[in-house]
Backbone as a chain_set.jsonl record, in Angstrom:
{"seq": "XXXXXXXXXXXXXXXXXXXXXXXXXXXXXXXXXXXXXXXXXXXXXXXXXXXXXXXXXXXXXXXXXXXXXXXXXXXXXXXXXXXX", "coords": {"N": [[-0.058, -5.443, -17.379], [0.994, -2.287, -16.139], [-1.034, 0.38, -15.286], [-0.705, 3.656, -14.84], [-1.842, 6.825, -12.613], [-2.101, 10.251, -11.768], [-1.402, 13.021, -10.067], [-0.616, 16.2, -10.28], [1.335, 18.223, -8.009], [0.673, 17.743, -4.313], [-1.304, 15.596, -4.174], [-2.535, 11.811, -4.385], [-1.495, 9.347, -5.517], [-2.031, 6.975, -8.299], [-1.533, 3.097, -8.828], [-2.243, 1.013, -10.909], [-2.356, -2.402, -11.887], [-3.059, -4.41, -14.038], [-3.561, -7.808, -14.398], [-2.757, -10.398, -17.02], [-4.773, -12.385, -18.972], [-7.513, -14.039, -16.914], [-9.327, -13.087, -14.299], [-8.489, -13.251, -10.496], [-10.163, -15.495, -8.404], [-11.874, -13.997, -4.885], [-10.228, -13.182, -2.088], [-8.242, -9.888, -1.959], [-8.691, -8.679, -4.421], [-7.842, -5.906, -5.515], [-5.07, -4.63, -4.413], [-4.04, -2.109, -2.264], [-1.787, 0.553, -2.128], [-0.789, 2.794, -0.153], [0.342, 6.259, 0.42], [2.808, 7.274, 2.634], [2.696, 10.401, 4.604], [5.433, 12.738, 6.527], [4.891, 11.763, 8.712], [4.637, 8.897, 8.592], [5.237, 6.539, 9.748], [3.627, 6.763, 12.48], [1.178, 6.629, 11.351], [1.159, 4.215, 10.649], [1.02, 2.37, 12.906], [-0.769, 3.305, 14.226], [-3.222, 2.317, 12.481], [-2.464, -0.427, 12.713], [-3.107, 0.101, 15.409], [-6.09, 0.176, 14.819], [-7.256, -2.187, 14.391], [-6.044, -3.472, 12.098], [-3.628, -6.221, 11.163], [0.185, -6.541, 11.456], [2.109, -7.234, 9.1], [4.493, -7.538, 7.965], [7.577, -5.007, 8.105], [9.367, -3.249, 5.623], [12.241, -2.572, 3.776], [13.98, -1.626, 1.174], [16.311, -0.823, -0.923], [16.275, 1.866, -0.082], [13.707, 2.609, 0.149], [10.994, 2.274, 2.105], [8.187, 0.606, 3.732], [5.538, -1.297, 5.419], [3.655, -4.053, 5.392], [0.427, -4.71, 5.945], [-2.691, -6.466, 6.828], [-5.917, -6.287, 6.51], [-9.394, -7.034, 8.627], [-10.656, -8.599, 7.56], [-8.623, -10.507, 5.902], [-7.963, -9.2, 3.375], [-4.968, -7.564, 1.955], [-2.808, -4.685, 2.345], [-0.387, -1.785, 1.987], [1.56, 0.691, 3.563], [3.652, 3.061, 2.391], [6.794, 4.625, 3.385], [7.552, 8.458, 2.832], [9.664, 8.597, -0.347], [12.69, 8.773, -0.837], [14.801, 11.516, -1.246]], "CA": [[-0.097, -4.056, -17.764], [0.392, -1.362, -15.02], [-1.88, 1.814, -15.8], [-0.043, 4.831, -13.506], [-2.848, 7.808, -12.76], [-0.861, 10.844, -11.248], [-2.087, 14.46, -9.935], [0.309, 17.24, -9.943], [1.383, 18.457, -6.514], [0.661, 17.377, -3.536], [-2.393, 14.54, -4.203], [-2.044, 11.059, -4.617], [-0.437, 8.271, -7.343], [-2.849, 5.272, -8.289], [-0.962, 2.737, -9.854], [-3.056, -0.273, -11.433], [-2.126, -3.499, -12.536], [-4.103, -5.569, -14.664], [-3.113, -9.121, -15.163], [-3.617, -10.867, -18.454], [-6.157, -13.295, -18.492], [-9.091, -14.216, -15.819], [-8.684, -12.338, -12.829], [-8.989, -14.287, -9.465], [-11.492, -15.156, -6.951], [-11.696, -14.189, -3.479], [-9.709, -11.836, -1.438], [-7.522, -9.073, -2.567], [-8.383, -8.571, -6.47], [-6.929, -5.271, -5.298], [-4.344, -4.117, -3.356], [-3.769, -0.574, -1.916], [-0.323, 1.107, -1.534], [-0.712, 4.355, 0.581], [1.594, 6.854, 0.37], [2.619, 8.511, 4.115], [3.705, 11.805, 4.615], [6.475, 12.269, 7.325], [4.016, 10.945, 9.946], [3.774, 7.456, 8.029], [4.929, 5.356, 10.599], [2.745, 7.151, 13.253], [-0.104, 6.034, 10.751], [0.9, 2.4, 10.588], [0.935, 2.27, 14.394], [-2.549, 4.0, 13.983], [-3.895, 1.54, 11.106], [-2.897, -1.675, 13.81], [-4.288, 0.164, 16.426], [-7.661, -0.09, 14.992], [-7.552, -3.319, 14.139], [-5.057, -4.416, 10.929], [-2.835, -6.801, 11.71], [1.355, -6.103, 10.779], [2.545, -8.877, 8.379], [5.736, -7.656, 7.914], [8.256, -4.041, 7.636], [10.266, -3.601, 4.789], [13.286, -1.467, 3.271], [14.556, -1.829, 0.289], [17.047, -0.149, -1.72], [16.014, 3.338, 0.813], [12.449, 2.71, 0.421], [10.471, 1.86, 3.603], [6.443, 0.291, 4.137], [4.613, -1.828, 6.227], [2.826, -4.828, 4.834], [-0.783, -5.239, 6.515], [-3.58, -7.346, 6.525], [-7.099, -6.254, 7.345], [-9.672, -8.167, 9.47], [-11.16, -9.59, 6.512], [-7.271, -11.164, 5.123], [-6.983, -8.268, 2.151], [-3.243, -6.925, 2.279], [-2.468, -3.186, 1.97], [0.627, -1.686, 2.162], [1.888, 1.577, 3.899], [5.078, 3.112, 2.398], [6.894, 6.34, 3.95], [7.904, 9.04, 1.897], [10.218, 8.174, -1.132], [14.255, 9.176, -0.311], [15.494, 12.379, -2.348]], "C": [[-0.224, -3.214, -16.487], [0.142, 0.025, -16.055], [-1.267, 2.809, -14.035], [-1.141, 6.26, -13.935], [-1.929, 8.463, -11.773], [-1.641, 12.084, -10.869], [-0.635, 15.03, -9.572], [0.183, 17.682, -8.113], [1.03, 17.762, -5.589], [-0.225, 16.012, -3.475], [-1.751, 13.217, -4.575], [-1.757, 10.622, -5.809], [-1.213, 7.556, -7.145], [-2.151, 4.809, -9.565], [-1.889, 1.198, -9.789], [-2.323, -1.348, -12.142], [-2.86, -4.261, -13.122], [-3.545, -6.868, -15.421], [-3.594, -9.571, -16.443], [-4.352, -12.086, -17.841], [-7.138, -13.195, -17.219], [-8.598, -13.583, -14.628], [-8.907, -13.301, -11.312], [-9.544, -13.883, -8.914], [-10.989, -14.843, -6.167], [-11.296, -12.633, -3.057], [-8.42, -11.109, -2.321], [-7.252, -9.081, -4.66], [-7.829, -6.671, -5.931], [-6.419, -4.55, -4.118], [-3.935, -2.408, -2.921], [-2.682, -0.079, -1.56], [-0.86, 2.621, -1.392], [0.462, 5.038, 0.773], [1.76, 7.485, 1.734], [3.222, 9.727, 4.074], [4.729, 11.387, 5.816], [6.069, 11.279, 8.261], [4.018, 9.465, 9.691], [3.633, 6.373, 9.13], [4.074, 5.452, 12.064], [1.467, 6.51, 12.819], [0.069, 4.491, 10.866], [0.558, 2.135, 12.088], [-0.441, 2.704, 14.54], [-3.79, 3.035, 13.703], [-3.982, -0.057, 12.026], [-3.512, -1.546, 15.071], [-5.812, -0.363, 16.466], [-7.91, -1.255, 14.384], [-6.675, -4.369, 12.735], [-3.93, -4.922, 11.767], [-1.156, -6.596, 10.687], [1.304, -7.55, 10.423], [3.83, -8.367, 8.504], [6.311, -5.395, 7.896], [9.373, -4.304, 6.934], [11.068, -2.635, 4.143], [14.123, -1.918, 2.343], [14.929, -0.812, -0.815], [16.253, 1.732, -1.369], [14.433, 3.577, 0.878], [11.748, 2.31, 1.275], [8.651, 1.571, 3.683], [6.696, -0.514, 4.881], [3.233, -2.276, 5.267], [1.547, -5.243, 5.888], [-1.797, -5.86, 6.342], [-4.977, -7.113, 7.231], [-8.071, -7.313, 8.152], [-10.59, -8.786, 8.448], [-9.872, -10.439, 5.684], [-6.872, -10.141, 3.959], [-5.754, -7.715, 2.586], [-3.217, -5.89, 1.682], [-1.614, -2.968, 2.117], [0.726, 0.154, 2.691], [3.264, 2.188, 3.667], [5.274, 4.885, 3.157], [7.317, 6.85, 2.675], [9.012, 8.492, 0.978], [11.685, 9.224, -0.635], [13.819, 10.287, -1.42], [16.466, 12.489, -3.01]], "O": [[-1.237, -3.28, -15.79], [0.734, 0.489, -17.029], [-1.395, 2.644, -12.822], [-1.293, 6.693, -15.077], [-1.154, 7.826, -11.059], [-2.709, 12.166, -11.475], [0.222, 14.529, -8.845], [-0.725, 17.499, -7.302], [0.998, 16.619, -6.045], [0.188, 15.227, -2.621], [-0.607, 13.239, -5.029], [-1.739, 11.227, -6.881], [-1.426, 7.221, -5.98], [-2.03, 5.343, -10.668], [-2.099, 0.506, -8.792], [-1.627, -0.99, -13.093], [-3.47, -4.988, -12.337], [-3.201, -6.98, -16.598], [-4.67, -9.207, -16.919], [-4.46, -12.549, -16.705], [-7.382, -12.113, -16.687], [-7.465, -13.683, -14.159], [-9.776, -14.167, -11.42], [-9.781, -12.709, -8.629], [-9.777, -15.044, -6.101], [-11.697, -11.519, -3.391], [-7.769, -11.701, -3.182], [-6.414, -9.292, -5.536], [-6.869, -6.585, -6.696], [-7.025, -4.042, -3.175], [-3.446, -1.721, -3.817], [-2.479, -0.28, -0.363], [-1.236, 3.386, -2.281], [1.482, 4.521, 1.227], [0.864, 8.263, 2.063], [4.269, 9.949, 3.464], [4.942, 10.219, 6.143], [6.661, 10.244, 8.568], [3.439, 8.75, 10.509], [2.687, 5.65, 9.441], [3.857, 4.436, 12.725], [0.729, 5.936, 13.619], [-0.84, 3.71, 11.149], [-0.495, 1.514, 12.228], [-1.132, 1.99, 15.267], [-4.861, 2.923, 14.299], [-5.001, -0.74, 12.118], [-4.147, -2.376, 15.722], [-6.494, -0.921, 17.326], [-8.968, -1.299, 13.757], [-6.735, -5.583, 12.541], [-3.4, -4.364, 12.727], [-1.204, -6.516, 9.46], [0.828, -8.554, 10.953], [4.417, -8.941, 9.422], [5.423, -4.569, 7.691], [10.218, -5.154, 7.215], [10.411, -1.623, 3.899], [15.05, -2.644, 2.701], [14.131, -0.133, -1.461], [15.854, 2.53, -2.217], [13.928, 4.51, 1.503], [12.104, 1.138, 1.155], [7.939, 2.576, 3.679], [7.863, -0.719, 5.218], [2.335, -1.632, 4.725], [1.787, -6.17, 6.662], [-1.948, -5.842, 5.121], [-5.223, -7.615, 8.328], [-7.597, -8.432, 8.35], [-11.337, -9.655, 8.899], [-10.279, -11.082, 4.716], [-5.711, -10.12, 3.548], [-5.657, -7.413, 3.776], [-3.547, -5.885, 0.496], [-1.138, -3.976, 2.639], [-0.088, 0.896, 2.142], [4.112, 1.979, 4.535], [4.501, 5.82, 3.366], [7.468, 6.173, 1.657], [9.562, 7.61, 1.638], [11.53, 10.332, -0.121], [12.897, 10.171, -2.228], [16.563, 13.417, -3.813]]}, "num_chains": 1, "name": "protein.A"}
């Protein structure tokens, strides 16, 4: 089930997933997708500065993030703005 929470204008999107059944142990019961403004990839360059490590950059079908991994192993994601 994803649950999508939304604010008009300018604020962010939280989109939730909730698996069926037992949820798992450990690291990343959840994950964070950040939205960037134009600056985004200034921020990812920012975000490994202070210590996340890049796993990967990715573009698909005009959409663009940056998969990271904090210094505890959780994975976040950084996308840039969405095409028009």
């Amino acid at each position: 089930m994803v649950r999508t929470v939304g604010f008009d204008g300018d604020g962010p999107t939280w989109m939730f997933h909730q698996p069926e059944g037992e949820l798992p142990a450990g690291q990343n019961r959840l994950m964070l997708d950040l939205g960037g403004e134009a600056d985004w990839s200034e921020q990812a360059d920012r975000v490994e500065a202070l210590g996340a490590q890049r796993v990967s950059d990715n573009e698909q079908g005009g959409i663009r993030w940056v998969v990271f991994r904090d210094p505890e192993g959780n994975t976040f994601r950084i996308f840039a703005p969405r095409p028009e």
